[in-house]
Each structure stands twice: as structure tokens, then as C-alpha cells.
Amino acid sequence: MPLNWKPLLDLIHASDSFVLTSHQRPDCDALGSELGLALALEALGKRVRIINADPTPPHIAMIDPRNRIEVLGDSVTAADAHAADVHLILDTSAWQQLGPMADVFRTSPAKKAVIDHHLSSDDLAPLMLKETSAEATGRLVLELVEALDIKLTAEIATPLFYAIATDTGWFRFPSVNAGTFSALARLVEAGAKPTEVFSTLYDQNTLARVQVHGRVLEQIELAADGRLAHSAARIVDFEATGAEVSDTEDVVNRLLSISGVEVAVVFVELGPERCKASLRSRQSRDVRRVAEQFGGGGHAQAAGVKFDLPLVEAQSQLLAAVIASLE
Ligand SMILES: [Mn+2]
């Protein structure tokens, strides 16, 4: 990848203290990039704090075994962040995604740089190290660590493995190439353990979660000649299983795995006149446009809508719009 790391290497070598930040609702690429880079900079004798706007979600907390990521407003203030020589933003280049850290960053007297792979881009800092073809920010951090000539340890390699594995959907997204596997090989040689990473991420379901998925899968209906699959999790399903609404998060992807299905929708009943819907689609279809008709939004292949309507009413309106979009 043709990024010129020299200006950032110079900045790093000339500085002593660093604050690393990423986007709100941080994912494994955000957190893994922060942790990998923090440990690498510490290997150079630098002082590093990781300060995010949001806490690490509990289901990925094991990426940070020493619990060193701080949350703005909890143990750390804007003034603490301003005390650093350098402020680095990882895995976003949009002011909006920084939440309350945006103001901290804007008003900081620190030198600033961004390392990111997203398309959307504000001019956050004079030093923007962006490579939109990179499969993960973790991949760019690995390149930086190697450019700094720091020995990869298991501690540095493991969070970077989390970052690349999750941002590539475990090595299957179109961004993946031979270079991805060569980077992963270096991380595994350094001590990252794919089996352990996978297991800490995906073998942590509760019985209730698996059971509520079962109820959603049992009720799948096909429409539009098998091109639309839809189902619902009702209040009664939550009561029967003891599952939480958040337990239904990814079940919609199972509906999309049915051969011939182009759009999948899972409704979740939240109350007598309140529900939401998750939409997923294959690349030929854009579900964001359908979601936007009802005030929702998201991405072309993954969108969501909230309704202040009874479940049956929301179902008939949204499914009619999806079917119309398939014509
Ligand atoms: Mn990312």
C-alpha cells in the first residue's frame, strides 16, 4: 500500500506523549487498532492513553484484557487529553463519528494525525494517513508498527488480529487479498491465536439468545417468489426465552443466507405500538432507500427503521415497500 509514513514516523520520534481516539460505538477495528498502536508506542518508551467517547461494548471487552481503554468523563477529562504532545485518531475521519471527543480534539493544542480506511472524509488533521483500499485500520497500524521497526509481540499482534478478522468478516469481504493473509501470517507468527480470538468473539452466546434466534427462524416467511425472507421476534418470544432485544441483532443475516433471497427483514416488537425492523440485502439491492422512506437509514446492504406502529401495521407497510423495490 502506497502510504507515506515518513511524516508520522518523524512526529512519533519527536514526541513523548500520545492520546489515541476512535469513533463512537467502537468496534474491534477501532479498539484493536488503538490497543496495538498503544503497545507499540510504549515499546518505544512513549506515554500513551487511549480515550474514547463511548465505553467498550461488553461483548468485545476481552480485546482489552488489562482494561486500559478510558472513557471521556469517567476517569479522564478534556484537559488530560490536551496534555499530550500528539493526538491520533484511528478508524474514522468524520467529525460526527467522534461524538464528544470531536471538541476535545478540535480545541487541543496537540499535534494531530488520522489513520483511517473509510471513504467519508472531513479534514480532521494536517496529517491524514488514509488508504480506502485497506481492509481494516488494523492493517494500516500493522504497517506503521513495522515502519517503526518495532518487534511484533503477541500483545501487539492479538488486538490487530481482532481488527483485521472482524473488519473483513473473517477474511471473506471483497477487500481481502493476498496481502491480507500475509499480514495475518505475520500476526500469527508473533503469537496471535485465531482459534482463541474466534472463540472469545462468537462462542459466548446465552441460551436465551440462541433460543430466540430459533423462534425467529421457525417463523420465516418467503415472499416475492422467494426473493424476500422475513420474520419477527414478538414480545411473547422474549417472554418465553428470557432473551433481550439486543439478542436479535444479527439473526437477520441467517435469513439472507437462504439461496435466492435478495432482501431479508426481521421485525422486533418493542411494545403495543412500537417496533423496529432490520433489513439486509445482497449487493444488487439497496435497502437503505427503502428504510429512508420510513425515516430510517443505514447502508445499502444493512439498514434499520423504527416504527411507532403496531407490529402488523409496520409489517404490511414495510414489506409492501420492499416488494415494490424488487420490481
Ligand atoms: Mn474499520
Coordinates of C-alpha atoms and ligand atoms in Angstrom, one line a residue:
M1 CA 0.0 0.0 0.0
P2 CA 1.4 3.3 -1.0
L3 CA 1.1 5.3 2.2
N4 CA 4.0 7.6 3.1
W5 CA 4.6 7.0 6.8
K6 CA 7.7 9.3 7.0
P7 CA 5.9 12.4 8.3
L8 CA 4.2 10.4 11.1
L9 CA 7.4 8.5 11.9
D10 CA 9.1 11.8 12.4
L11 CA 6.3 13.1 14.5
I12 CA 6.3 10.0 16.7
H13 CA 10.1 10.0 17.2
A14 CA 10.0 13.7 18.1
S15 CA 7.2 13.3 20.7
D16 CA 6.8 11.8 24.2
S17 CA 3.1 11.5 25.0
F18 CA 0.2 10.4 22.9
V19 CA -3.6 10.2 23.1
L20 CA -5.3 7.7 20.8
T21 CA -9.0 8.1 20.0
S22 CA -11.5 6.3 17.7
H23 CA -15.2 6.6 16.8
Q24 CA -18.3 6.3 18.9
R25 CA -19.8 2.8 19.4
P26 CA -16.3 1.4 18.9
D27 CA -15.9 -1.9 17.1
C28 CA -13.0 -4.4 17.1
D29 CA -11.1 -2.5 14.4
A30 CA -11.3 0.8 16.3
L31 CA -10.3 -0.8 19.6
G32 CA -7.8 -3.3 18.2
S33 CA -6.0 -0.5 16.3
E34 CA -5.8 1.7 19.4
L35 CA -4.5 -1.2 21.6
G36 CA -2.0 -2.4 19.0
L37 CA -0.6 1.0 18.4
A38 CA -0.6 2.0 22.1
L39 CA 1.5 -1.1 23.0
A40 CA 3.9 -0.4 20.1
L41 CA 4.4 3.2 21.1
E42 CA 5.0 2.1 24.6
A43 CA 7.7 -0.3 23.3
L44 CA 9.4 2.9 22.1
G45 CA 9.2 4.3 25.6
K46 CA 6.3 6.7 24.9
R47 CA 3.5 7.5 27.3
V48 CA 0.1 6.6 25.8
R49 CA -3.5 7.0 26.9
I50 CA -6.5 5.6 24.9
I51 CA -9.5 7.8 25.4
N52 CA -12.9 7.1 23.7
A53 CA -16.2 8.8 23.8
D54 CA -18.1 5.5 24.5
P55 CA -17.2 2.6 26.7
T56 CA -16.1 -0.7 25.1
P57 CA -19.2 -2.8 24.5
P58 CA -19.3 -5.7 27.0
H59 CA -19.4 -8.4 24.3
I60 CA -15.9 -7.3 22.9
A61 CA -14.4 -6.3 26.2
M62 CA -11.9 -9.2 26.1
I63 CA -10.0 -7.4 23.4
D64 CA -8.7 -5.1 26.2
P65 CA -7.6 -7.7 28.9
R66 CA -5.9 -5.0 31.0
N67 CA -8.9 -2.7 30.9
R68 CA -6.7 0.2 29.8
I69 CA -9.1 2.0 27.5
E70 CA -10.5 5.1 29.2
V71 CA -13.8 6.8 28.6
L72 CA -14.1 10.6 28.4
G73 CA -15.8 12.0 31.5
D74 CA -15.2 8.9 33.7
S75 CA -11.5 8.7 34.7
V76 CA -10.3 11.3 32.2
T77 CA -11.0 14.9 31.3
A78 CA -10.6 17.0 28.2
A79 CA -7.6 18.7 30.0
D80 CA -5.9 15.3 30.4
A81 CA -6.3 14.7 26.7
H82 CA -4.9 18.2 25.9
A83 CA -1.8 17.5 27.9
A84 CA -0.5 15.0 25.3
D85 CA 2.0 16.0 22.6
V86 CA 0.2 14.1 19.9
H87 CA -3.4 13.2 19.3
L88 CA -4.0 10.3 16.9
I89 CA -7.4 9.4 15.6
L90 CA -7.9 5.9 14.3
D91 CA -10.6 4.3 12.1
T92 CA -12.7 7.4 11.3
S93 CA -12.2 10.7 9.5
A94 CA -15.6 12.1 10.3
W95 CA -16.2 14.8 13.0
Q96 CA -19.7 13.4 13.5
Q97 CA -18.4 10.0 14.5
L98 CA -16.2 11.3 17.2
G99 CA -19.1 12.4 19.4
P100 CA -17.8 14.4 22.4
M101 CA -14.2 13.6 21.5
A102 CA -14.6 15.9 18.5
D103 CA -14.5 19.1 20.6
V104 CA -11.6 17.7 22.7
F105 CA -9.7 17.1 19.5
R106 CA -10.6 20.4 17.9
T107 CA -9.5 22.5 20.9
S108 CA -6.4 20.5 21.7
P109 CA -3.0 22.2 21.3
A110 CA -1.5 18.8 20.5
K111 CA -0.1 17.8 17.1
K112 CA -2.7 15.8 15.2
A113 CA -2.9 12.9 12.8
V114 CA -5.5 10.5 11.4
I115 CA -5.0 6.8 10.3
D116 CA -8.1 5.5 8.6
H117 CA -9.6 3.5 5.7
H118 CA -13.1 4.9 5.4
L119 CA -14.4 6.7 2.3
S120 CA -16.2 9.6 4.0
S121 CA -13.7 12.2 5.0
D122 CA -13.6 15.5 6.8
D123 CA -10.3 17.4 7.0
L124 CA -9.7 16.5 10.6
A125 CA -5.9 17.0 10.8
P126 CA -3.0 18.2 8.8
L127 CA -1.7 14.7 8.6
M128 CA -4.2 12.3 7.1
L129 CA -2.9 8.8 6.6
K130 CA -5.8 7.3 4.6
E131 CA -5.9 4.2 2.4
T132 CA -9.5 3.4 1.5
S133 CA -8.5 0.1 -0.2
A134 CA -7.1 -1.2 3.2
E135 CA -9.4 -3.9 4.6
A136 CA -9.0 -2.5 8.2
T137 CA -7.4 0.3 10.1
G138 CA -5.6 -2.5 12.0
R139 CA -3.8 -3.4 8.7
L140 CA -2.5 0.2 8.5
V141 CA -1.4 0.2 12.1
L142 CA 0.5 -3.1 11.4
E143 CA 2.3 -1.3 8.6
L144 CA 3.1 1.6 10.8
V145 CA 4.4 -0.7 13.6
E146 CA 6.6 -2.4 11.0
A147 CA 7.8 1.0 9.6
L148 CA 8.7 2.0 13.2
D149 CA 10.8 -1.2 13.3
I150 CA 9.1 -2.4 16.5
K151 CA 9.3 -6.1 17.2
L152 CA 5.8 -7.6 17.0
T153 CA 4.8 -9.3 20.3
A154 CA 1.7 -11.4 20.9
E155 CA 0.3 -8.5 22.9
I156 CA 0.6 -6.1 19.9
A157 CA -0.4 -8.8 17.3
T158 CA -3.6 -10.0 19.0
P159 CA -5.6 -6.8 19.0
L160 CA -4.5 -6.2 15.4
F161 CA -5.7 -9.7 14.5
Y162 CA -9.1 -8.9 16.1
A163 CA -9.2 -5.7 14.0
I164 CA -8.5 -7.3 10.6
A165 CA -10.5 -10.5 11.2
T166 CA -13.7 -8.6 12.2
D167 CA -13.5 -5.9 9.6
T168 CA -13.1 -8.5 6.8
G169 CA -16.0 -10.7 8.1
W170 CA -13.3 -13.3 8.9
F171 CA -11.5 -12.9 5.6
R172 CA -14.4 -13.1 3.1
F173 CA -15.2 -9.5 2.1
P174 CA -14.1 -8.1 -1.3
S175 CA -11.4 -6.0 0.4
V176 CA -9.4 -9.2 1.2
N177 CA -6.4 -10.0 -1.0
A178 CA -3.1 -11.9 -0.7
G179 CA -1.6 -9.0 1.3
T180 CA -4.3 -9.6 3.9
F181 CA -3.2 -13.2 4.5
S182 CA 0.5 -12.2 4.5
A183 CA -0.3 -9.6 7.2
L184 CA -2.2 -12.2 9.2
A185 CA 0.6 -14.6 8.9
R186 CA 3.0 -12.1 10.5
L187 CA 0.5 -11.6 13.3
V188 CA 0.1 -15.3 13.9
E189 CA 3.8 -15.8 13.8
A190 CA 4.1 -13.1 16.5
G191 CA 1.6 -15.0 18.7
A192 CA -1.9 -14.1 17.8
K193 CA -4.2 -17.1 18.2
P194 CA -7.1 -17.3 15.7
T195 CA -8.9 -20.0 17.5
E196 CA -8.9 -18.1 20.7
V197 CA -9.9 -14.8 19.1
F198 CA -12.8 -16.5 17.3
S199 CA -14.0 -18.3 20.4
T200 CA -13.9 -15.2 22.6
L201 CA -16.0 -13.3 20.0
Y202 CA -18.5 -15.9 18.9
D203 CA -18.8 -18.7 21.4
Q204 CA -20.3 -16.5 24.1
N205 CA -24.0 -16.8 23.3
T206 CA -26.5 -17.2 26.1
L207 CA -29.0 -20.0 25.8
A208 CA -31.8 -17.3 25.6
R209 CA -30.1 -15.7 22.6
V210 CA -29.8 -18.9 20.7
Q211 CA -33.4 -19.8 21.6
V212 CA -34.9 -16.5 20.5
H213 CA -33.0 -17.0 17.2
G214 CA -34.7 -20.4 16.9
R215 CA -38.1 -18.8 17.3
V216 CA -37.3 -16.2 14.6
L217 CA -36.0 -18.8 12.2
E218 CA -39.0 -21.0 12.8
Q219 CA -41.3 -18.2 11.6
I220 CA -39.6 -17.2 8.4
E221 CA -41.9 -16.5 5.5
L222 CA -40.8 -16.1 1.9
A223 CA -42.4 -13.6 -0.5
A224 CA -41.8 -12.1 -3.9
D225 CA -41.0 -15.5 -5.5
G226 CA -38.5 -16.3 -2.8
R227 CA -36.5 -13.1 -3.1
L228 CA -37.7 -11.7 0.2
A229 CA -37.4 -13.5 3.5
H230 CA -39.0 -12.0 6.6
S231 CA -39.7 -12.9 10.2
A232 CA -40.4 -11.3 13.6
A233 CA -39.4 -11.5 17.3
R234 CA -42.5 -10.8 19.3
I235 CA -42.9 -9.9 22.9
V236 CA -44.1 -13.4 23.5
D237 CA -40.8 -14.7 22.1
F238 CA -38.8 -12.6 24.6
E239 CA -41.0 -13.7 27.5
A240 CA -40.7 -17.4 26.5
T241 CA -36.9 -17.4 26.1
G242 CA -35.8 -14.7 28.6
A243 CA -33.9 -13.0 25.7
E244 CA -33.2 -9.3 25.4
V245 CA -34.0 -7.2 22.3
S246 CA -30.2 -6.9 21.7
D247 CA -30.1 -10.7 21.4
T248 CA -31.9 -10.4 18.0
E249 CA -29.2 -8.2 16.5
D250 CA -27.6 -10.5 13.9
V251 CA -30.3 -13.1 13.3
V252 CA -31.4 -11.3 10.1
N253 CA -28.2 -12.4 8.4
R254 CA -29.4 -16.0 8.7
L255 CA -32.4 -15.1 6.6
L256 CA -30.2 -13.6 3.9
S257 CA -28.2 -16.9 3.7
I258 CA -31.2 -18.6 2.1
S259 CA -30.5 -19.3 -1.6
G260 CA -32.4 -17.0 -3.9
V261 CA -33.2 -14.4 -1.1
E262 CA -32.1 -10.9 -2.1
V263 CA -33.6 -9.0 0.8
A264 CA -34.1 -10.1 4.5
V265 CA -36.2 -8.3 7.1
V266 CA -36.6 -9.1 10.8
F267 CA -39.1 -7.1 12.8
V268 CA -38.8 -6.8 16.6
E269 CA -41.8 -5.9 18.6
L270 CA -41.0 -3.5 21.4
G271 CA -44.4 -2.6 22.7
P272 CA -48.1 -2.4 21.6
E273 CA -47.4 0.4 19.2
R274 CA -43.7 0.3 18.9
C275 CA -41.4 -1.9 16.8
K276 CA -38.3 -1.9 14.7
A277 CA -37.0 -3.6 11.6
S278 CA -33.5 -4.7 10.5
L279 CA -33.0 -5.0 6.7
R280 CA -30.2 -6.8 4.9
S281 CA -29.6 -7.2 1.2
R282 CA -27.3 -8.7 -1.3
Q283 CA -25.1 -6.4 -3.3
S284 CA -27.6 -5.9 -6.2
R285 CA -30.2 -4.4 -3.8
D286 CA -30.3 -1.2 -1.8
V287 CA -32.3 -1.4 1.4
R288 CA -31.2 2.0 2.7
R289 CA -33.5 3.6 0.2
V290 CA -36.5 1.6 1.4
A291 CA -35.6 2.4 5.1
E292 CA -35.4 6.1 4.3
Q293 CA -39.0 6.1 3.1
F294 CA -39.9 5.4 6.7
G295 CA -37.4 7.7 8.4
G296 CA -34.8 5.0 8.9
G297 CA -31.3 4.8 7.4
G298 CA -28.0 2.9 7.3
H299 CA -26.1 1.4 4.4
A300 CA -27.1 0.0 1.1
Q301 CA -26.7 -3.6 2.4
A302 CA -27.7 -3.1 6.0
A303 CA -30.4 -0.6 7.2
G304 CA -32.9 -0.2 10.0
V305 CA -36.2 1.5 10.7
K306 CA -38.1 2.3 14.0
F307 CA -41.9 2.5 13.9
D308 CA -44.5 4.0 16.3
L309 CA -47.0 1.5 15.0
P310 CA -48.4 -1.9 16.0
L311 CA -46.2 -4.7 14.6
V312 CA -48.7 -5.9 12.0
E313 CA -49.2 -2.4 10.6
A314 CA -45.4 -1.8 10.3
Q315 CA -45.0 -5.2 8.7
S316 CA -47.6 -4.6 6.0
Q317 CA -46.2 -1.1 5.1
L318 CA -42.5 -2.0 5.1
L319 CA -42.9 -5.3 3.3
A320 CA -45.0 -3.7 0.6
A321 CA -42.3 -1.1 0.1
V322 CA -39.6 -3.9 -0.1
I323 CA -41.6 -5.8 -2.6
A324 CA -42.1 -2.7 -4.7
S325 CA -38.3 -2.1 -4.6
L326 CA -37.8 -5.6 -6.0
E327 CA -39.9 -5.0 -9.1
Ligands
MN1 MN -12.5 -0.2 10.3

